mmCIF file of C-alpha atoms and ligand atoms in Angstrom:
data_model
loop_
_atom_site.group_PDB
_atom_site.id
_atom_site.type_symbol
_atom_site.label_atom_id
_atom_site.label_comp_id
_atom_site.label_asym_id
_atom_site.label_seq_id
_atom_site.Cartn_x
_atom_site.Cartn_y
_atom_site.Cartn_z
ATOM 1 C CA UNK U 12 -56.495 146.049 67.181
ATOM 2 C CA UNK U 13 -53.147 144.587 68.292
ATOM 3 C CA UNK U 14 -53.143 141.183 70.078
ATOM 4 C CA UNK U 15 -51.999 142.057 73.588
ATOM 5 C CA UNK U 16 -48.258 140.307 74.944
ATOM 6 C CA UNK U 17 -49.696 138.123 78.634
ATOM 7 C CA UNK U 18 -46.306 136.552 80.677
ATOM 8 C CA UNK U 19 -48.049 133.903 82.461
ATOM 9 C CA UNK U 20 -46.087 132.012 85.701
ATOM 10 C CA UNK U 21 -46.501 128.464 86.805
ATOM 11 C CA UNK U 22 -45.177 127.349 90.371
ATOM 12 C CA UNK U 23 -48.029 125.207 91.477
ATOM 13 C CA UNK U 24 -45.630 122.012 91.876
ATOM 14 C CA UNK U 25 -42.091 121.370 91.093
ATOM 15 C CA UNK U 26 -41.608 122.876 87.683
ATOM 16 C CA UNK U 27 -40.587 126.709 87.733
ATOM 17 C CA UNK U 28 -42.075 128.049 84.352
ATOM 18 C CA UNK U 29 -42.502 131.360 82.614
ATOM 19 C CA UNK U 30 -44.089 131.957 79.392
ATOM 20 C CA UNK U 31 -44.853 134.553 76.836
ATOM 21 C CA UNK U 32 -47.944 134.654 74.604
ATOM 22 C CA UNK U 33 -49.428 137.244 71.909
ATOM 23 C CA UNK U 34 -52.419 135.770 70.348
ATOM 24 C CA UNK U 35 -52.846 132.412 71.072
ATOM 25 C CA UNK U 36 -48.871 132.143 70.092
ATOM 26 C CA UNK U 37 -46.402 131.598 72.716
ATOM 27 C CA UNK U 38 -43.545 133.240 71.759
ATOM 28 C CA UNK U 39 -41.592 132.175 74.841
ATOM 29 C CA UNK U 40 -41.818 129.069 77.269
ATOM 30 C CA UNK U 41 -39.003 128.323 79.403
ATOM 31 C CA UNK U 42 -39.299 125.419 82.841
ATOM 32 C CA UNK U 43 -36.690 124.858 85.414
ATOM 33 C CA UNK U 44 -37.675 121.384 86.880
ATOM 34 C CA UNK U 45 -36.322 120.558 90.510
ATOM 35 C CA UNK U 46 -33.986 117.474 90.713
ATOM 36 C CA UNK U 47 -33.203 118.185 94.088
ATOM 37 C CA UNK U 48 -36.648 115.951 95.060
ATOM 38 C CA UNK U 49 -35.102 112.807 92.224
ATOM 39 C CA UNK U 50 -33.332 111.517 95.493
ATOM 40 C CA UNK U 51 -36.297 111.318 97.866
ATOM 41 C CA UNK U 52 -39.138 109.622 95.372
ATOM 42 C CA UNK U 53 -41.540 112.411 95.627
ATOM 43 C CA UNK U 54 -41.716 115.748 96.296
ATOM 44 C CA UNK U 55 -40.822 117.383 99.090
ATOM 45 C CA UNK U 56 -43.354 120.715 99.240
ATOM 46 C CA UNK U 57 -40.539 122.690 101.248
ATOM 47 C CA UNK U 58 -37.784 122.271 99.255
ATOM 48 C CA UNK U 59 -39.999 122.753 95.970
ATOM 49 C CA UNK U 60 -41.067 126.541 97.652
ATOM 50 C CA UNK U 61 -37.206 127.872 97.926
ATOM 51 C CA UNK U 62 -36.218 125.984 94.468
ATOM 52 C CA UNK U 63 -39.145 128.306 92.840
ATOM 53 C CA UNK U 64 -37.677 131.356 95.029
ATOM 54 C CA UNK U 65 -34.323 130.928 93.281
ATOM 55 C CA UNK U 66 -35.515 130.136 89.961
ATOM 56 C CA UNK U 67 -38.413 132.531 89.289
ATOM 57 C CA UNK U 68 -36.278 135.365 88.586
ATOM 58 C CA UNK U 69 -33.823 134.062 86.484
ATOM 59 C CA UNK U 70 -36.821 131.901 84.277
ATOM 60 C CA UNK U 71 -38.842 135.300 84.122
ATOM 61 C CA UNK U 72 -35.419 136.814 82.619
ATOM 62 C CA UNK U 73 -35.050 134.066 80.214
ATOM 63 C CA UNK U 74 -38.267 133.851 79.076
ATOM 64 C CA UNK U 75 -38.729 138.023 78.833
ATOM 65 C CA UNK U 76 -35.411 137.587 76.929
ATOM 66 C CA UNK U 77 -36.179 135.010 74.481
ATOM 67 C CA UNK U 78 -40.083 136.039 73.425
ATOM 68 C CA UNK U 79 -37.584 139.381 72.381
ATOM 69 C CA UNK U 80 -40.306 141.557 74.072
ATOM 70 C CA UNK U 81 -38.877 143.990 76.996
ATOM 71 C CA UNK U 82 -41.163 143.969 80.200
ATOM 72 C CA UNK U 83 -42.859 147.024 79.296
ATOM 73 C CA UNK U 84 -44.553 145.299 76.733
ATOM 74 C CA UNK U 85 -46.217 143.213 79.070
ATOM 75 C CA UNK U 86 -50.174 143.887 78.928
ATOM 76 C CA UNK U 87 -50.966 141.615 82.260
ATOM 77 C CA UNK U 88 -49.969 138.822 84.041
ATOM 78 C CA UNK U 89 -51.682 135.584 84.469
ATOM 79 C CA UNK U 90 -50.260 133.300 87.440
ATOM 80 C CA UNK U 91 -51.359 129.722 88.970
ATOM 81 C CA UNK U 92 -53.863 130.040 91.405
ATOM 82 C CA UNK U 93 -54.351 126.390 92.291
ATOM 83 C CA UNK U 94 -54.701 123.587 92.522
ATOM 84 C CA UNK U 95 -51.207 122.484 93.870
ATOM 85 C CA UNK U 96 -48.851 122.663 96.797
ATOM 86 C CA UNK U 97 -49.565 126.143 98.751
ATOM 87 C CA UNK U 98 -46.122 127.035 99.792
ATOM 88 C CA UNK U 99 -45.327 126.738 95.553
ATOM 89 C CA UNK U 100 -48.032 128.363 94.791
ATOM 90 C CA UNK U 101 -47.099 131.155 97.023
ATOM 91 C CA UNK U 102 -44.030 131.792 95.474
ATOM 92 C CA UNK U 103 -45.711 132.358 92.275
ATOM 93 C CA UNK U 104 -48.573 134.159 93.177
ATOM 94 C CA UNK U 105 -46.357 136.696 95.313
ATOM 95 C CA UNK U 106 -44.624 137.326 92.576
ATOM 96 C CA UNK U 107 -47.185 138.010 89.812
ATOM 97 C CA UNK U 108 -48.758 140.335 92.131
ATOM 98 C CA UNK U 109 -45.814 142.437 92.643
ATOM 99 C CA UNK U 110 -45.002 142.481 89.173
ATOM 100 C CA UNK U 111 -48.155 143.046 88.059
ATOM 101 C CA UNK U 112 -48.476 146.286 90.629
ATOM 102 C CA UNK U 113 -45.012 147.409 89.614
ATOM 103 C CA UNK U 114 -45.865 147.325 86.248
ATOM 104 C CA UNK U 115 -49.164 148.705 86.703
ATOM 105 C CA UNK U 116 -50.872 145.866 84.629
ATOM 106 C CA UNK U 117 -53.622 143.807 85.246
ATOM 107 C CA UNK U 118 -53.770 140.381 87.302
ATOM 108 C CA UNK U 119 -54.994 137.405 86.196
ATOM 109 C CA UNK U 120 -55.629 134.082 88.095
ATOM 110 C CA UNK U 121 -55.501 130.526 86.357
ATOM 111 C CA UNK U 122 -56.621 127.258 87.538
ATOM 112 C CA UNK U 123 -54.114 125.096 86.942
ATOM 113 C CA UNK U 124 -56.669 121.730 85.866
ATOM 114 C CA UNK U 125 -58.425 124.139 83.328
ATOM 115 C CA UNK U 126 -55.038 125.410 82.072
ATOM 116 C CA UNK U 127 -53.882 121.713 80.726
ATOM 117 C CA UNK U 128 -57.105 121.467 79.270
ATOM 118 C CA UNK U 129 -57.053 124.632 77.254
ATOM 119 C CA UNK U 130 -53.384 124.199 76.278
ATOM 120 C CA UNK U 131 -54.809 122.257 73.591
ATOM 121 C CA UNK U 132 -55.838 126.068 72.325
ATOM 122 C CA UNK U 133 -52.409 127.051 71.725
ATOM 123 C CA UNK U 134 -51.693 127.711 68.042
ATOM 124 C CA UNK U 135 -48.908 124.737 67.834
ATOM 125 C CA UNK U 136 -50.491 122.805 70.543
ATOM 126 C CA UNK U 137 -52.106 120.351 67.624
ATOM 127 C CA UNK U 138 -52.825 121.085 63.488
ATOM 128 C CA UNK U 139 -56.157 122.367 64.749
ATOM 129 C CA UNK U 140 -58.263 122.771 67.934
ATOM 130 C CA UNK U 141 -60.894 120.709 69.474
ATOM 131 C CA UNK U 142 -64.361 121.772 68.792
ATOM 132 C CA UNK U 143 -67.074 121.967 71.272
ATOM 133 C CA UNK U 144 -67.715 119.881 72.818
ATOM 134 C CA UNK U 145 -65.356 117.624 73.488
ATOM 135 C CA UNK U 146 -64.070 115.231 76.244
ATOM 136 C CA UNK U 147 -60.495 115.991 77.834
ATOM 137 C CA UNK U 148 -59.022 112.942 79.517
ATOM 138 C CA UNK U 149 -56.891 115.234 82.375
ATOM 139 C CA UNK U 150 -54.180 112.860 83.860
ATOM 140 C CA UNK U 151 -51.092 114.232 85.810
ATOM 141 C CA UNK U 152 -49.565 113.500 89.026
ATOM 142 C CA UNK U 153 -52.626 115.373 91.264
ATOM 143 C CA UNK U 154 -55.123 114.200 89.059
ATOM 144 C CA UNK U 155 -57.103 112.065 86.981
ATOM 145 C CA UNK U 156 -60.911 113.095 85.493
ATOM 146 C CA UNK U 157 -62.818 112.595 82.131
ATOM 147 C CA UNK U 158 -64.200 116.779 81.579
ATOM 148 C CA UNK U 159 -66.925 117.086 79.367
ATOM 149 C CA UNK U 160 -65.648 120.631 77.922
ATOM 150 C CA UNK U 161 -68.478 122.494 76.611
ATOM 151 C CA UNK U 162 -66.605 125.521 75.966
ATOM 152 C CA UNK U 163 -63.566 127.655 77.378
ATOM 153 C CA UNK U 164 -64.998 128.509 80.290
ATOM 154 C CA UNK U 165 -68.008 125.701 80.713
ATOM 155 C CA UNK U 166 -66.555 122.445 82.007
ATOM 156 C CA UNK U 167 -68.368 119.662 83.677
ATOM 157 C CA UNK U 168 -66.079 116.823 85.530
ATOM 158 C CA UNK U 169 -68.216 113.190 84.874
ATOM 159 C CA UNK U 170 -65.715 110.918 86.046
ATOM 160 C CA UNK U 171 -62.429 111.249 88.070
ATOM 161 C CA UNK U 172 -60.109 108.897 90.376
ATOM 162 C CA UNK U 173 -61.536 107.658 93.575
ATOM 163 C CA UNK U 174 -57.879 107.420 94.880
ATOM 164 C CA UNK U 175 -54.380 107.712 93.892
ATOM 165 C CA UNK U 176 -54.079 109.795 90.385
ATOM 166 C CA UNK U 177 -52.548 107.787 87.230
ATOM 167 C CA UNK U 178 -49.870 109.610 87.306
ATOM 168 C CA UNK U 179 -49.443 108.833 91.281
ATOM 169 C CA UNK U 180 -49.904 105.480 90.294
ATOM 170 C CA UNK U 181 -46.691 105.666 87.730
ATOM 171 C CA UNK U 182 -44.460 107.222 90.186
ATOM 172 C CA UNK U 183 -45.538 104.974 93.504
ATOM 173 C CA UNK U 184 -45.283 101.756 91.308
ATOM 174 C CA UNK U 185 -41.525 103.089 89.646
ATOM 175 C CA UNK U 186 -40.529 103.851 93.579
ATOM 176 C CA UNK U 187 -41.140 99.712 94.601
ATOM 177 C CA UNK U 188 -38.992 98.918 91.341
ATOM 178 C CA UNK U 189 -36.316 101.764 93.007
ATOM 179 C CA UNK U 190 -36.550 104.193 89.906
ATOM 180 C CA UNK U 191 -36.427 107.803 90.111
ATOM 181 C CA UNK U 192 -38.984 110.382 90.713
ATOM 182 C CA UNK U 193 -40.785 110.942 88.424
ATOM 183 C CA UNK U 194 -40.996 107.386 87.692
ATOM 184 C CA UNK U 195 -43.650 108.056 84.777
ATOM 185 C CA UNK U 196 -41.390 108.885 81.996
ATOM 186 C CA UNK U 197 -38.638 106.290 83.304
ATOM 187 C CA UNK U 198 -41.522 103.927 83.081
ATOM 188 C CA UNK U 199 -42.268 104.685 79.519
ATOM 189 C CA UNK U 200 -39.182 104.906 78.078
ATOM 190 C CA UNK U 201 -37.758 101.067 79.962
ATOM 191 C CA UNK U 202 -41.623 99.413 78.552
ATOM 192 C CA UNK U 203 -40.259 100.057 74.720
ATOM 193 C CA UNK U 204 -37.853 97.116 75.563
ATOM 194 C CA UNK U 205 -40.433 94.998 77.125
ATOM 195 C CA UNK U 206 -43.319 92.709 76.855
ATOM 196 C CA UNK U 207 -46.800 94.310 78.126
ATOM 197 C CA UNK U 208 -48.088 90.593 77.781
ATOM 198 C CA UNK U 209 -45.294 89.013 80.309
ATOM 199 C CA UNK U 210 -47.260 90.136 83.540
ATOM 200 C CA UNK U 211 -50.710 90.584 84.488
ATOM 201 C CA UNK U 212 -52.551 92.895 87.138
ATOM 202 C CA UNK U 213 -55.818 93.185 87.764
ATOM 203 C CA UNK U 214 -58.108 96.042 86.827
ATOM 204 C CA UNK U 215 -60.389 97.897 89.133
ATOM 205 C CA UNK U 216 -64.398 97.677 89.030
ATOM 206 C CA UNK U 217 -66.210 101.088 89.394
ATOM 207 C CA UNK U 218 -69.266 102.793 88.788
ATOM 208 C CA UNK U 219 -69.621 104.859 85.417
ATOM 209 C CA UNK U 220 -66.264 106.562 84.534
ATOM 210 C CA UNK U 221 -64.629 106.847 87.819
ATOM 211 C CA UNK U 222 -61.150 105.596 88.262
ATOM 212 C CA UNK U 223 -59.345 103.894 91.123
ATOM 213 C CA UNK U 224 -55.433 103.181 90.686
ATOM 214 C CA UNK U 225 -54.019 102.679 94.516
ATOM 215 C CA UNK U 226 -55.529 98.818 94.189
ATOM 216 C CA UNK U 227 -52.762 98.182 91.183
ATOM 217 C CA UNK U 228 -49.835 99.820 93.431
ATOM 218 C CA UNK U 229 -50.595 97.534 96.215
ATOM 219 C CA UNK U 230 -50.924 94.183 94.182
ATOM 220 C CA UNK U 231 -47.384 95.532 92.279
ATOM 221 C CA UNK U 232 -46.194 95.723 95.876
ATOM 222 C CA UNK U 233 -47.499 92.158 97.004
ATOM 223 C CA UNK U 234 -46.522 90.748 93.796
ATOM 224 C CA UNK U 235 -42.928 91.982 93.807
ATOM 225 C CA UNK U 236 -42.369 91.174 97.652
ATOM 226 C CA UNK U 237 -43.308 87.603 96.550
ATOM 227 C CA UNK U 238 -41.285 87.491 93.582
ATOM 228 C CA UNK U 239 -38.160 88.818 95.472
ATOM 229 C CA UNK U 240 -38.190 86.429 98.250
ATOM 230 C CA UNK U 241 -37.603 83.463 95.534
ATOM 231 C CA UNK U 242 -35.284 85.848 93.449
ATOM 232 C CA UNK U 243 -33.802 88.461 95.126
ATOM 233 C CA UNK U 244 -32.835 89.781 91.140
ATOM 234 C CA UNK U 245 -36.540 89.540 90.145
ATOM 235 C CA UNK U 246 -37.141 93.348 89.566
ATOM 236 C CA UNK U 247 -33.616 93.653 87.558
ATOM 237 C CA UNK U 248 -33.901 90.997 85.559
ATOM 238 C CA UNK U 249 -37.621 91.622 84.341
ATOM 239 C CA UNK U 250 -37.720 95.178 84.651
ATOM 240 C CA UNK U 251 -38.810 95.990 81.004
ATOM 241 C CA UNK U 252 -41.387 93.746 80.869
ATOM 242 C CA UNK U 253 -42.658 95.062 84.275
ATOM 243 C CA UNK U 254 -42.541 98.332 83.159
ATOM 244 C CA UNK U 255 -44.714 97.610 80.155
ATOM 245 C CA UNK U 256 -46.743 95.357 81.453
ATOM 246 C CA UNK U 257 -47.851 97.855 84.112
ATOM 247 C CA UNK U 258 -48.004 100.805 81.591
ATOM 248 C CA UNK U 259 -49.962 98.912 79.297
ATOM 249 C CA UNK U 260 -52.298 97.713 82.490
ATOM 250 C CA UNK U 261 -52.879 101.752 83.647
ATOM 251 C CA UNK U 262 -53.347 102.809 80.150
ATOM 252 C CA UNK U 263 -56.318 100.110 79.287
ATOM 253 C CA UNK U 264 -57.776 101.221 82.510
ATOM 254 C CA UNK U 265 -57.804 104.722 81.328
ATOM 255 C CA UNK U 266 -59.177 104.064 77.895
ATOM 256 C CA UNK U 267 -62.240 102.064 79.101
ATOM 257 C CA UNK U 268 -63.578 104.723 80.860
ATOM 258 C CA UNK U 269 -62.487 107.625 78.112
ATOM 259 C CA UNK U 270 -63.988 104.919 75.690
ATOM 260 C CA UNK U 271 -67.325 103.952 77.174
ATOM 261 C CA UNK U 272 -68.059 108.060 78.328
ATOM 262 C CA UNK U 273 -67.396 108.769 74.296
ATOM 263 C CA UNK U 274 -69.589 106.033 73.690
ATOM 264 C CA UNK U 275 -72.401 107.089 76.101
ATOM 265 C CA UNK U 276 -72.638 111.160 75.199
ATOM 266 C CA UNK U 277 -72.264 110.136 71.373
ATOM 267 C CA UNK U 278 -68.769 112.437 71.059
ATOM 268 C CA UNK U 279 -65.912 111.826 68.830
ATOM 269 C CA UNK U 280 -63.979 114.424 69.737
ATOM 270 C CA UNK U 281 -61.311 113.205 72.566
ATOM 271 C CA UNK U 282 -58.549 114.956 73.504
ATOM 272 C CA UNK U 283 -55.571 113.779 76.343
ATOM 273 C CA UNK U 284 -53.991 116.860 78.626
ATOM 274 C CA UNK U 285 -51.677 116.655 82.033
ATOM 275 C CA UNK U 286 -47.890 114.934 82.163
ATOM 276 C CA UNK U 287 -49.475 111.464 81.701
ATOM 277 C CA UNK U 288 -50.535 112.697 78.540
ATOM 278 C CA UNK U 289 -47.126 112.254 77.382
ATOM 279 C CA UNK U 290 -47.182 108.387 77.794
ATOM 280 C CA UNK U 291 -46.574 107.020 74.592
ATOM 281 C CA UNK U 292 -48.722 104.077 74.997
ATOM 282 C CA UNK U 293 -51.377 106.145 75.595
ATOM 283 C CA UNK U 294 -50.743 107.830 72.676
ATOM 284 C CA UNK U 295 -50.569 104.929 70.400
ATOM 285 C CA UNK U 296 -54.040 104.223 72.425
ATOM 286 C CA UNK U 297 -55.622 107.241 71.498
ATOM 287 C CA UNK U 298 -54.579 106.698 67.895
ATOM 288 C CA UNK U 299 -55.885 103.234 67.617
ATOM 289 C CA UNK U 300 -58.774 104.108 69.009
ATOM 290 C CA UNK U 301 -59.208 107.601 66.044
ATOM 291 C CA UNK U 302 -58.952 104.335 63.288
ATOM 292 C CA UNK U 303 -61.305 101.797 64.953
ATOM 293 C CA UNK U 304 -63.867 104.078 66.404
ATOM 294 C CA UNK U 305 -63.754 107.430 64.212
ATOM 295 C CA UNK U 306 -62.620 109.410 66.617
ATOM 296 C CA UNK U 307 -60.920 112.578 66.216
ATOM 297 C CA UNK U 308 -58.234 112.986 68.676
ATOM 298 C CA UNK U 309 -55.814 115.771 69.852
ATOM 299 C CA UNK U 310 -52.667 115.176 71.438
ATOM 300 C CA UNK U 311 -50.738 118.224 72.648
ATOM 301 C CA UNK U 312 -47.179 118.683 71.592
ATOM 302 C CA UNK U 313 -44.692 117.324 74.280
ATOM 303 C CA UNK U 314 -44.085 120.989 75.512
ATOM 304 C CA UNK U 315 -47.759 121.383 76.689
ATOM 305 C CA UNK U 316 -48.124 118.050 78.682
ATOM 306 C CA UNK U 317 -46.135 118.189 81.614
ATOM 307 C CA UNK U 318 -46.398 121.427 83.982
ATOM 308 C CA UNK U 319 -45.303 124.552 81.716
ATOM 309 C CA UNK U 320 -46.275 128.259 81.585
ATOM 310 C CA UNK U 321 -47.752 128.089 78.320
ATOM 311 C CA UNK U 322 -50.934 126.738 79.420
ATOM 312 C CA UNK U 323 -51.396 129.086 82.290
ATOM 313 C CA UNK U 324 -50.450 132.379 79.416
ATOM 314 C CA UNK U 325 -53.332 130.337 76.849
ATOM 315 C CA UNK U 326 -56.126 130.916 79.813
ATOM 316 C CA UNK U 327 -55.068 134.225 80.606
ATOM 317 C CA UNK U 328 -55.386 135.863 77.506
ATOM 318 C CA UNK U 329 -58.430 134.219 76.948
ATOM 319 C CA UNK U 330 -59.931 135.455 80.591
ATOM 320 C CA UNK U 331 -58.040 139.081 79.517
ATOM 321 C CA UNK U 332 -60.252 138.910 76.679
ATOM 322 C CA UNK U 333 -63.316 138.547 78.941
ATOM 323 C CA UNK U 334 -61.965 141.250 80.940
ATOM 324 C CA UNK U 335 -61.413 138.876 84.049
ATOM 325 C CA UNK U 336 -58.784 139.962 86.148
ATOM 326 C CA UNK U 337 -58.542 139.970 90.310
ATOM 327 C CA UNK U 338 -56.715 142.199 92.578
ATOM 328 C CA UNK U 339 -54.371 142.229 94.933
ATOM 329 C CA UNK U 340 -55.873 140.819 97.165
ATOM 330 C CA UNK U 341 -56.166 137.151 95.525
ATOM 331 C CA UNK U 342 -54.561 134.958 97.454
ATOM 332 C CA UNK U 343 -53.298 131.394 96.264
ATOM 333 C CA UNK U 344 -54.832 128.299 97.185
ATOM 334 C CA UNK U 345 -53.823 124.724 97.444
ATOM 335 C CA UNK U 346 -57.817 122.964 96.576
ATOM 336 C CA UNK U 347 -59.129 124.443 93.411
ATOM 337 C CA UNK U 348 -61.760 122.563 91.455
ATOM 338 C CA UNK U 349 -61.893 122.606 88.021
ATOM 339 C CA UNK U 350 -66.053 123.451 88.248
ATOM 340 C CA UNK U 351 -65.309 125.894 90.705
ATOM 341 C CA UNK U 352 -63.535 128.111 89.011
ATOM 342 C CA UNK U 353 -66.478 128.996 86.431
ATOM 343 C CA UNK U 354 -68.928 130.158 89.564
ATOM 344 C CA UNK U 355 -67.965 133.555 89.907
HETATM 345 O O1 KG4 S 422 -49.014 117.964 84.786
HETATM 346 P P1 KG4 S 422 -47.887 116.937 85.658
HETATM 347 O O2 KG4 S 422 -46.704 118.168 84.891
HETATM 348 O O3 KG4 S 422 -48.234 117.921 87.107
HETATM 349 C C1 KG4 S 422 -49.095 117.304 87.748
HETATM 350 O O4 KG4 S 422 -49.861 118.937 87.691
HETATM 351 O O5 KG4 S 422 -49.439 116.599 88.158
HETATM 352 O O6 KG4 S 422 -47.830 115.925 85.419
HETATM 353 C C2 KG4 S 422 -46.751 114.685 86.289
HETATM 354 C C3 KG4 S 422 -47.196 113.244 86.409
HETATM 355 C C4 KG4 S 422 -46.057 112.834 87.361
HETATM 356 O O7 KG4 S 422 -46.575 111.195 87.469
HETATM 357 C C5 KG4 S 422 -45.222 112.183 85.866
HETATM 358 O O8 KG4 S 422 -45.051 110.699 86.082
HETATM 359 C C6 KG4 S 422 -46.212 111.948 84.836
HETATM 360 O O9 KG4 S 422 -46.784 112.918 84.884
HETATM 361 N N1 KG4 S 422 -45.457 111.811 83.458
HETATM 362 C C7 KG4 S 422 -45.541 110.265 83.131
HETATM 363 C C8 KG4 S 422 -44.666 110.756 81.469
HETATM 364 N N2 KG4 S 422 -44.465 112.027 81.311
HETATM 365 C C9 KG4 S 422 -44.743 112.386 82.725
HETATM 366 N N3 KG4 S 422 -46.256 109.674 82.768
HETATM 367 C C10 KG4 S 422 -46.356 108.224 82.153
HETATM 368 N N4 KG4 S 422 -45.522 108.651 81.099
HETATM 369 C C11 KG4 S 422 -44.951 109.441 81.068
HETATM 370 N N5 KG4 S 422 -43.842 109.668 79.639
HETATM 371 ZN ZN1 ZN S 423 -50.503 119.780 85.639
#
């Protein structure tokens, strides 16, 4: 039997994306970002929904054209149901419903967090997919958690942030440095020219495998305020060193708990996922663990790290194989726990 062709739609935050998958091969993965938020230092929900509304039809058109298929070849439509910004999710959800209805094809709802993790099973995400059970450090602008992945549809969160997400920490600290939003990739770039040991920042002490990032943001803020009083050009004069030091601190915090979890559970298959998994220092730290601790590591291809519809299409394909469809009464949900999506 030939593989179904599935269209995936992602609109949970500020990227409008559409992808076409056949089997686990991505035929197209198109995304339109929203530069409109750069000036505001963060995503403005109202502006994000409007931009999704403008982008969604051209993005889906390009995705279908790039995949070299006809819209009528689509066997099912997968969309991000949550978690995310409600107004943004509603655009993708409503569009997916209408298109599924007009094409007469099944509709498949996808949890965005599960999609970040299962992006590893896209054919060209890794040289080979992870083997169950594996640990997945899922780090994005909205989430930071260590997930024990026992199967595609059996996952357990064993540790998570008690306040800010790691990506949020990058973005908020970037704002203190007057960098554009999202600051994560900018800090990553600037860190390359800096000394990561130039400045020391504290590390939180939390139970088990949990994280905290709001304290670092506050200590950076106080430190900068103090230094700027002595030298108004302090940030500009030390920008590379500041970025390198902050990045090192965040990556060390992330790796400490991940390493502890891997050791306690006796797991050597370790993956990273989500926007922050694009970070070069985190990728290097993972490679170092592979070398020193014998981990088998999985670092997804760049285009499958930050929000993308390819990962949504991947989960939709796995659900299609299980016959897990939803009806047209399905609604978007801003809060959608990872574990909740396995209860039905
Ligand atoms: O997964 P994602 O695209 O959206 C959410 O689901 O949140 O992640 C976006 C987050 C932002 O906070 C962004 O600053 C961060 O990922 N990010 C990075 C890098 N690229 C994206 N953080 C650090 N280094 C990067 N290279
Ligand atoms: Zn995401």
